[in-house]
Amino acid sequence: MSNYPIRRLAIALQGGGSHGAFTWGVLDRLLQEPGFEIVGISGTSAGAMNAGILADGLRRGGAAEARKALAHYWYDVGRFPGYATVAPPAVPGAPPTWNLERNPVFLWQEMLTRIWSPYETNLLNYNPLRSLLARIDFDGLRQDVRAPRVFICATNVRTGLRRVFENQELSADVLLASAALPQVYQAVEIDGEYYWDGGYTGNPALAPLYLSTQASDLIVVGINPIVRSEVPRTARAITDRIGEISFNSTFMGEVAAIAFFEELMQSRPADRRFRRLLSTASATMRSARSAHRAR
């Protein structure tokens, strides 16, 4: 048995649609490691789904149950029909392609979102993820003081400000609000306010992990690339790059704030108002901090 104390870990999970399956892979591997306790989880959009499933699994049965719950969720997501299953290949007889660049169904749907809103094309406000979220025991997450702290970010449509929902407020609507892309889904109403995807205002929110948990370490699982080696030149590449920049902007701001406080603590080591939060130096975090220090 290890003599090292158990580390209290906070996890921040970015959104990125189906790329959230990559986050599942990271979490699955992490949950196989001993010696730590996940005390806080911040998630946005697809990261919010992972956060809800992860926290519920940990509460009900620890790491083993969390791994099982995440696997079941993403396998069920994978069973939904995708563009490759409803669009014929460009060349007859060729296997389906997973690149949507020239997928006619995807391009047709994207064109429709520029003409009609989801209030016209999705009158019943159907979201296929709602049925998958029924497996989460939200009552347990709201009431069990032993459950990991969960922070879900959504964007208030009226004010343009972010709202971070915590355990006592969690519901399927909160997770769906965090993933409500305005071109695809109607805004989600919660307590008289309407919310869109949280990626616009916090992808993910980092401050609550510092301010509202006793975590000693932070792991950020990033999905959206910050740096691209080439300038985009096609319409699709330009649109994708705009999305990456917009969904990373608030994250970069929070990382810059963390870098500022780290420098402040180094200059005032005796100041007990601040505590150091060790972070995994992923490429995303390193790029963001380097950008801050370069200004």
mmCIF file of C-alpha atoms in Angstrom:
data_model
loop_
_atom_site.group_PDB
_atom_site.id
_atom_site.type_symbol
_atom_site.label_atom_id
_atom_site.label_comp_id
_atom_site.label_asym_id
_atom_site.label_seq_id
_atom_site.Cartn_x
_atom_site.Cartn_y
_atom_site.Cartn_z
ATOM 1 C CA MET A 1 0.000 0.000 0.000
ATOM 2 C CA SER A 2 1.285 3.461 -0.891
ATOM 3 C CA ASN A 3 2.403 5.773 1.928
ATOM 4 C CA TYR A 4 1.506 8.826 -0.126
ATOM 5 C CA PRO A 5 -1.681 10.678 0.895
ATOM 6 C CA ILE A 6 -4.674 10.517 -1.425
ATOM 7 C CA ARG A 7 -4.705 13.583 -3.667
ATOM 8 C CA ARG A 8 -7.883 15.581 -4.132
ATOM 9 C CA LEU A 9 -8.417 16.044 -7.850
ATOM 10 C CA ALA A 10 -10.507 18.525 -9.839
ATOM 11 C CA ILE A 11 -11.337 17.829 -13.484
ATOM 12 C CA ALA A 12 -12.387 20.364 -16.129
ATOM 13 C CA LEU A 13 -14.013 18.945 -19.270
ATOM 14 C CA GLN A 14 -14.340 20.941 -22.489
ATOM 15 C CA GLY A 15 -17.229 20.589 -24.895
ATOM 16 C CA GLY A 16 -16.883 19.527 -28.503
ATOM 17 C CA GLY A 17 -19.838 17.452 -29.646
ATOM 18 C CA SER A 18 -19.072 13.839 -30.462
ATOM 19 C CA HIS A 19 -15.408 14.555 -29.721
ATOM 20 C CA GLY A 20 -16.490 14.176 -26.105
ATOM 21 C CA ALA A 21 -15.884 10.475 -26.721
ATOM 22 C CA PHE A 22 -12.157 11.273 -26.609
ATOM 23 C CA THR A 23 -12.723 12.703 -23.132
ATOM 24 C CA TRP A 24 -14.379 9.425 -22.176
ATOM 25 C CA GLY A 25 -11.138 7.660 -23.133
ATOM 26 C CA VAL A 26 -9.104 9.981 -20.916
ATOM 27 C CA LEU A 27 -11.490 9.508 -17.985
ATOM 28 C CA ASP A 28 -11.566 5.740 -18.420
ATOM 29 C CA ARG A 29 -7.781 5.574 -18.142
ATOM 30 C CA LEU A 30 -7.680 8.036 -15.260
ATOM 31 C CA LEU A 31 -10.213 6.046 -13.269
ATOM 32 C CA GLN A 32 -7.901 3.032 -13.373
ATOM 33 C CA GLU A 33 -5.264 4.897 -11.383
ATOM 34 C CA PRO A 34 -5.211 4.682 -7.563
ATOM 35 C CA GLY A 35 -4.214 7.359 -5.108
ATOM 36 C CA PHE A 36 -6.661 10.172 -5.806
ATOM 37 C CA GLU A 37 -10.211 11.294 -5.118
ATOM 38 C CA ILE A 38 -12.212 13.310 -7.652
ATOM 39 C CA VAL A 39 -13.760 16.085 -5.573
ATOM 40 C CA GLY A 40 -14.831 18.497 -8.313
ATOM 41 C CA ILE A 41 -15.900 18.248 -11.957
ATOM 42 C CA SER A 42 -16.558 21.200 -14.265
ATOM 43 C CA GLY A 43 -18.103 20.489 -17.647
ATOM 44 C CA THR A 44 -19.586 22.256 -20.634
ATOM 45 C CA SER A 45 -21.664 20.842 -23.509
ATOM 46 C CA ALA A 46 -20.313 17.330 -24.211
ATOM 47 C CA GLY A 47 -18.139 17.870 -21.149
ATOM 48 C CA ALA A 48 -21.311 18.471 -19.136
ATOM 49 C CA MET A 49 -22.644 15.077 -20.224
ATOM 50 C CA ASN A 50 -19.383 13.430 -19.204
ATOM 51 C CA ALA A 51 -19.416 15.333 -15.910
ATOM 52 C CA GLY A 52 -22.948 14.211 -15.040
ATOM 53 C CA ILE A 53 -22.339 10.572 -15.937
ATOM 54 C CA LEU A 54 -18.966 10.544 -14.142
ATOM 55 C CA ALA A 55 -20.246 12.143 -10.933
ATOM 56 C CA ASP A 56 -23.287 9.860 -10.807
ATOM 57 C CA GLY A 57 -21.158 6.763 -11.320
ATOM 58 C CA LEU A 58 -18.652 7.815 -8.655
ATOM 59 C CA ARG A 59 -21.456 8.486 -6.185
ATOM 60 C CA ARG A 60 -23.136 5.144 -6.777
ATOM 61 C CA GLY A 61 -20.143 2.829 -6.934
ATOM 62 C CA GLY A 62 -16.772 4.508 -7.184
ATOM 63 C CA ALA A 63 -14.348 4.351 -10.090
ATOM 64 C CA ALA A 64 -15.515 0.965 -11.394
ATOM 65 C CA GLU A 65 -19.140 2.097 -11.616
ATOM 66 C CA ALA A 66 -18.114 5.395 -13.211
ATOM 67 C CA ARG A 67 -16.140 3.573 -15.931
ATOM 68 C CA LYS A 68 -19.113 1.339 -16.638
ATOM 69 C CA ALA A 69 -21.546 4.271 -16.766
ATOM 70 C CA LEU A 70 -19.366 6.291 -19.159
ATOM 71 C CA ALA A 71 -18.934 3.290 -21.472
ATOM 72 C CA HIS A 72 -22.677 2.598 -21.558
ATOM 73 C CA TYR A 73 -23.456 6.255 -22.304
ATOM 74 C CA TRP A 74 -21.015 6.598 -25.203
ATOM 75 C CA TYR A 75 -21.926 3.231 -26.708
ATOM 76 C CA ASP A 76 -25.550 4.364 -26.667
ATOM 77 C CA VAL A 77 -24.593 7.675 -28.277
ATOM 78 C CA GLY A 78 -22.763 5.708 -30.965
ATOM 79 C CA ARG A 79 -25.939 3.798 -31.772
ATOM 80 C CA PHE A 80 -27.674 6.957 -32.938
ATOM 81 C CA PRO A 81 -27.752 7.114 -36.745
ATOM 82 C CA GLY A 82 -25.114 9.497 -38.107
ATOM 83 C CA TYR A 83 -24.576 11.322 -41.390
ATOM 84 C CA ALA A 84 -22.587 8.433 -42.825
ATOM 85 C CA THR A 85 -25.537 6.084 -42.329
ATOM 86 C CA VAL A 86 -28.077 8.277 -44.129
ATOM 87 C CA ALA A 87 -25.939 9.640 -46.987
ATOM 88 C CA PRO A 88 -24.601 7.513 -49.860
ATOM 89 C CA PRO A 89 -20.849 7.640 -50.520
ATOM 90 C CA ALA A 90 -19.685 10.102 -53.178
ATOM 91 C CA VAL A 91 -18.334 7.225 -55.229
ATOM 92 C CA PRO A 92 -20.733 4.262 -55.673
ATOM 93 C CA GLY A 93 -19.415 1.221 -53.864
ATOM 94 C CA ALA A 94 -16.965 3.179 -51.736
ATOM 95 C CA PRO A 95 -17.143 2.763 -47.947
ATOM 96 C CA PRO A 96 -18.837 5.515 -45.917
ATOM 97 C CA THR A 97 -16.583 8.389 -44.938
ATOM 98 C CA TRP A 98 -16.519 9.989 -41.497
ATOM 99 C CA ASN A 99 -15.374 13.332 -42.926
ATOM 100 C CA LEU A 100 -18.367 15.659 -43.242
ATOM 101 C CA GLU A 101 -16.634 18.061 -45.638
ATOM 102 C CA ARG A 102 -18.631 16.831 -48.637
ATOM 103 C CA ASN A 103 -21.408 14.878 -46.948
ATOM 104 C CA PRO A 104 -24.588 16.018 -48.781
ATOM 105 C CA VAL A 105 -26.925 15.463 -45.822
ATOM 106 C CA PHE A 106 -24.674 17.467 -43.513
ATOM 107 C CA LEU A 107 -24.288 20.296 -46.021
ATOM 108 C CA TRP A 108 -28.041 20.357 -46.639
ATOM 109 C CA GLN A 109 -28.796 20.509 -42.911
ATOM 110 C CA GLU A 110 -26.202 23.227 -42.378
ATOM 111 C CA MET A 111 -27.790 25.299 -45.144
ATOM 112 C CA LEU A 112 -31.203 24.915 -43.500
ATOM 113 C CA THR A 113 -29.874 26.267 -40.185
ATOM 114 C CA ARG A 114 -28.940 29.492 -41.986
ATOM 115 C CA ILE A 115 -32.482 29.873 -43.316
ATOM 116 C CA TRP A 116 -34.735 28.463 -40.590
ATOM 117 C CA SER A 117 -34.340 28.381 -36.829
ATOM 118 C CA PRO A 118 -34.936 25.327 -34.613
ATOM 119 C CA TYR A 119 -38.217 26.986 -33.613
ATOM 120 C CA GLU A 120 -39.322 26.302 -37.205
ATOM 121 C CA THR A 121 -37.542 23.020 -37.974
ATOM 122 C CA ASN A 122 -37.834 21.314 -34.560
ATOM 123 C CA LEU A 123 -41.328 22.260 -33.418
ATOM 124 C CA LEU A 124 -41.490 19.476 -30.824
ATOM 125 C CA ASN A 125 -38.108 20.545 -29.416
ATOM 126 C CA TYR A 126 -36.819 16.974 -29.654
ATOM 127 C CA ASN A 127 -33.357 16.258 -28.272
ATOM 128 C CA PRO A 128 -32.197 12.637 -28.537
ATOM 129 C CA LEU A 129 -29.838 13.030 -25.581
ATOM 130 C CA ARG A 130 -32.691 13.588 -23.124
ATOM 131 C CA SER A 131 -33.562 9.891 -23.030
ATOM 132 C CA LEU A 132 -29.910 8.982 -22.346
ATOM 133 C CA LEU A 133 -29.740 11.342 -19.381
ATOM 134 C CA ALA A 134 -32.632 9.566 -17.642
ATOM 135 C CA ARG A 135 -30.054 7.095 -16.290
ATOM 136 C CA ILE A 136 -28.502 9.788 -14.058
ATOM 137 C CA ASP A 137 -29.786 9.936 -10.473
ATOM 138 C CA PHE A 138 -30.069 13.718 -10.273
ATOM 139 C CA ASP A 139 -31.832 13.520 -6.907
ATOM 140 C CA GLY A 140 -28.811 11.701 -5.529
ATOM 141 C CA LEU A 141 -26.378 14.263 -6.925
ATOM 142 C CA ARG A 142 -28.479 17.084 -5.479
ATOM 143 C CA GLN A 143 -28.857 15.606 -1.992
ATOM 144 C CA ASP A 144 -25.800 13.425 -1.322
ATOM 145 C CA VAL A 145 -23.153 15.550 0.403
ATOM 146 C CA ARG A 146 -20.555 12.872 -0.435
ATOM 147 C CA ALA A 147 -21.062 13.286 -4.187
ATOM 148 C CA PRO A 148 -18.343 15.103 -6.141
ATOM 149 C CA ARG A 149 -18.996 18.806 -6.626
ATOM 150 C CA VAL A 150 -20.316 19.369 -10.149
ATOM 151 C CA PHE A 151 -20.255 22.674 -12.049
ATOM 152 C CA ILE A 152 -22.143 22.917 -15.345
ATOM 153 C CA CYS A 153 -21.796 26.029 -17.507
ATOM 154 C CA ALA A 154 -24.560 27.470 -19.714
ATOM 155 C CA THR A 155 -25.036 30.853 -21.420
ATOM 156 C CA ASN A 156 -27.960 33.074 -20.469
ATOM 157 C CA VAL A 157 -29.542 34.118 -23.774
ATOM 158 C CA ARG A 158 -31.005 37.356 -22.412
ATOM 159 C CA THR A 159 -27.967 38.699 -20.525
ATOM 160 C CA GLY A 160 -25.172 37.018 -22.445
ATOM 161 C CA LEU A 161 -23.585 36.023 -19.140
ATOM 162 C CA ARG A 162 -22.574 32.574 -18.067
ATOM 163 C CA ARG A 163 -24.332 30.675 -15.350
ATOM 164 C CA VAL A 164 -22.654 27.869 -13.470
ATOM 165 C CA PHE A 165 -25.133 25.329 -12.097
ATOM 166 C CA GLU A 166 -24.052 23.352 -9.036
ATOM 167 C CA ASN A 167 -25.178 20.057 -7.494
ATOM 168 C CA GLN A 168 -28.336 21.347 -5.835
ATOM 169 C CA GLU A 169 -29.544 22.673 -9.220
ATOM 170 C CA LEU A 170 -28.674 19.717 -11.446
ATOM 171 C CA SER A 171 -31.225 18.211 -13.822
ATOM 172 C CA ALA A 172 -31.458 16.864 -17.340
ATOM 173 C CA ASP A 173 -32.488 20.367 -18.469
ATOM 174 C CA VAL A 174 -29.278 21.837 -17.036
ATOM 175 C CA LEU A 175 -27.093 19.398 -18.981
ATOM 176 C CA LEU A 176 -29.129 19.918 -22.153
ATOM 177 C CA ALA A 177 -28.908 23.702 -21.729
ATOM 178 C CA SER A 178 -25.126 23.439 -21.537
ATOM 179 C CA ALA A 179 -25.149 21.656 -24.916
ATOM 180 C CA ALA A 180 -27.912 23.661 -26.646
ATOM 181 C CA LEU A 181 -26.311 24.931 -29.845
ATOM 182 C CA PRO A 182 -28.677 27.739 -30.916
ATOM 183 C CA GLN A 183 -28.659 26.728 -34.592
ATOM 184 C CA VAL A 184 -29.845 23.219 -33.719
ATOM 185 C CA TYR A 185 -31.877 23.339 -30.494
ATOM 186 C CA GLN A 186 -34.320 25.729 -28.947
ATOM 187 C CA ALA A 187 -33.062 27.583 -25.879
ATOM 188 C CA VAL A 188 -33.667 25.612 -22.689
ATOM 189 C CA GLU A 189 -35.870 27.303 -20.073
ATOM 190 C CA ILE A 190 -34.787 26.950 -16.447
ATOM 191 C CA ASP A 191 -36.525 28.954 -13.713
ATOM 192 C CA GLY A 192 -37.850 31.500 -16.196
ATOM 193 C CA GLU A 193 -34.515 32.133 -17.938
ATOM 194 C CA TYR A 194 -33.360 30.733 -21.270
ATOM 195 C CA TYR A 195 -29.976 29.173 -21.932
ATOM 196 C CA TRP A 196 -27.745 28.244 -24.857
ATOM 197 C CA ASP A 197 -24.543 26.236 -25.083
ATOM 198 C CA GLY A 198 -22.083 27.055 -22.304
ATOM 199 C CA GLY A 199 -19.139 27.006 -24.698
ATOM 200 C CA TYR A 200 -19.716 30.668 -25.502
ATOM 201 C CA THR A 201 -19.030 31.813 -21.936
ATOM 202 C CA GLY A 202 -17.041 29.070 -20.207
ATOM 203 C CA ASN A 203 -15.542 26.044 -21.923
ATOM 204 C CA PRO A 204 -15.183 24.863 -19.213
ATOM 205 C CA ALA A 205 -15.499 27.094 -16.141
ATOM 206 C CA LEU A 206 -12.323 26.842 -14.057
ATOM 207 C CA ALA A 207 -12.947 29.372 -11.275
ATOM 208 C CA PRO A 208 -15.470 27.211 -9.336
ATOM 209 C CA LEU A 209 -12.933 24.388 -9.060
ATOM 210 C CA TYR A 210 -10.528 26.787 -7.364
ATOM 211 C CA LEU A 211 -13.044 28.699 -5.275
ATOM 212 C CA SER A 212 -15.502 25.977 -4.250
ATOM 213 C CA THR A 213 -13.460 22.788 -3.803
ATOM 214 C CA GLN A 214 -10.472 21.729 -1.746
ATOM 215 C CA ALA A 215 -8.730 20.163 -4.743
ATOM 216 C CA SER A 216 -4.942 20.132 -4.720
ATOM 217 C CA ASP A 217 -4.602 19.203 -8.405
ATOM 218 C CA LEU A 218 -6.417 20.151 -11.610
ATOM 219 C CA ILE A 219 -6.656 18.226 -14.865
ATOM 220 C CA VAL A 220 -8.102 19.980 -17.909
ATOM 221 C CA VAL A 221 -9.244 17.731 -20.750
ATOM 222 C CA GLY A 222 -9.265 19.950 -23.820
ATOM 223 C CA ILE A 223 -10.943 19.113 -27.111
ATOM 224 C CA ASN A 224 -10.842 22.303 -29.171
ATOM 225 C CA PRO A 225 -7.389 23.042 -30.657
ATOM 226 C CA ILE A 226 -5.940 26.406 -29.701
ATOM 227 C CA VAL A 227 -3.118 26.514 -32.256
ATOM 228 C CA ARG A 228 -3.401 25.646 -35.936
ATOM 229 C CA SER A 229 -0.242 25.453 -38.046
ATOM 230 C CA GLU A 230 -1.923 26.598 -41.260
ATOM 231 C CA VAL A 231 -4.197 29.474 -42.178
ATOM 232 C CA PRO A 232 -7.642 28.102 -43.165
ATOM 233 C CA ARG A 233 -8.538 28.774 -46.792
ATOM 234 C CA THR A 234 -11.697 26.786 -47.510
ATOM 235 C CA ALA A 235 -15.120 27.912 -46.312
ATOM 236 C CA ARG A 236 -15.428 24.854 -44.086
ATOM 237 C CA ALA A 237 -11.970 25.324 -42.568
ATOM 238 C CA ILE A 238 -12.656 29.008 -41.875
ATOM 239 C CA THR A 239 -15.970 28.215 -40.167
ATOM 240 C CA ASP A 240 -14.325 25.504 -38.071
ATOM 241 C CA ARG A 241 -11.499 27.809 -37.021
ATOM 242 C CA ILE A 242 -13.938 30.563 -36.003
ATOM 243 C CA GLY A 243 -15.718 28.027 -33.810
ATOM 244 C CA GLU A 244 -12.457 26.893 -32.212
ATOM 245 C CA ILE A 245 -11.415 30.462 -31.430
ATOM 246 C CA SER A 246 -14.799 31.487 -29.996
ATOM 247 C CA PHE A 247 -15.148 28.356 -27.860
ATOM 248 C CA ASN A 248 -11.604 28.753 -26.498
ATOM 249 C CA SER A 249 -11.689 32.474 -25.769
ATOM 250 C CA THR A 250 -13.211 32.348 -22.273
ATOM 251 C CA PHE A 251 -11.068 29.357 -21.354
ATOM 252 C CA MET A 252 -7.956 31.289 -22.369
ATOM 253 C CA GLY A 253 -9.075 34.185 -20.183
ATOM 254 C CA GLU A 254 -9.463 31.976 -17.123
ATOM 255 C CA VAL A 255 -6.108 30.293 -17.695
ATOM 256 C CA ALA A 256 -4.547 33.756 -17.952
ATOM 257 C CA ALA A 257 -6.146 34.637 -14.601
ATOM 258 C CA ILE A 258 -4.685 31.464 -13.074
ATOM 259 C CA ALA A 259 -1.261 32.391 -14.452
ATOM 260 C CA PHE A 260 -1.633 35.847 -12.891
ATOM 261 C CA PHE A 261 -2.440 34.418 -9.459
ATOM 262 C CA GLU A 262 0.469 31.976 -9.713
ATOM 263 C CA GLU A 263 2.812 34.901 -10.332
ATOM 264 C CA LEU A 264 1.181 36.785 -7.458
ATOM 265 C CA MET A 265 1.722 33.856 -5.089
ATOM 266 C CA GLN A 266 5.363 33.634 -6.094
ATOM 267 C CA SER A 267 5.844 37.295 -5.224
ATOM 268 C CA ARG A 268 3.861 36.987 -1.969
ATOM 269 C CA PRO A 269 4.545 33.470 -0.650
ATOM 270 C CA ALA A 270 3.352 34.337 2.862
ATOM 271 C CA ASP A 271 -0.104 35.509 1.727
ATOM 272 C CA ARG A 272 -2.558 32.922 3.049
ATOM 273 C CA ARG A 273 -5.470 34.225 0.984
ATOM 274 C CA PHE A 274 -4.287 32.163 -1.986
ATOM 275 C CA ARG A 275 -3.458 28.509 -2.470
ATOM 276 C CA ARG A 276 -1.615 26.836 -5.300
ATOM 277 C CA LEU A 277 -3.589 24.458 -7.533
ATOM 278 C CA LEU A 278 -1.294 22.115 -9.440
ATOM 279 C CA SER A 279 -2.440 21.597 -13.029
ATOM 280 C CA THR A 280 -1.656 19.030 -15.657
ATOM 281 C CA ALA A 281 0.479 20.874 -18.238
ATOM 282 C CA SER A 282 -1.396 19.805 -21.329
ATOM 283 C CA ALA A 283 -0.612 21.466 -24.651
ATOM 284 C CA THR A 284 -3.769 23.514 -24.226
ATOM 285 C CA MET A 285 -2.778 24.892 -20.839
ATOM 286 C CA ARG A 286 0.804 25.566 -21.917
ATOM 287 C CA SER A 287 -0.333 27.455 -25.015
ATOM 288 C CA ALA A 288 -2.783 29.568 -23.041
ATOM 289 C CA ARG A 289 -0.256 30.463 -20.367
ATOM 290 C CA SER A 290 2.402 31.257 -22.943
ATOM 291 C CA ALA A 291 -0.045 33.578 -24.712
ATOM 292 C CA HIS A 292 -0.736 35.359 -21.428
ATOM 293 C CA ARG A 293 2.935 35.859 -20.624
ATOM 294 C CA ALA A 294 3.699 37.020 -24.173
ATOM 295 C CA ARG A 295 1.326 39.984 -23.910
#
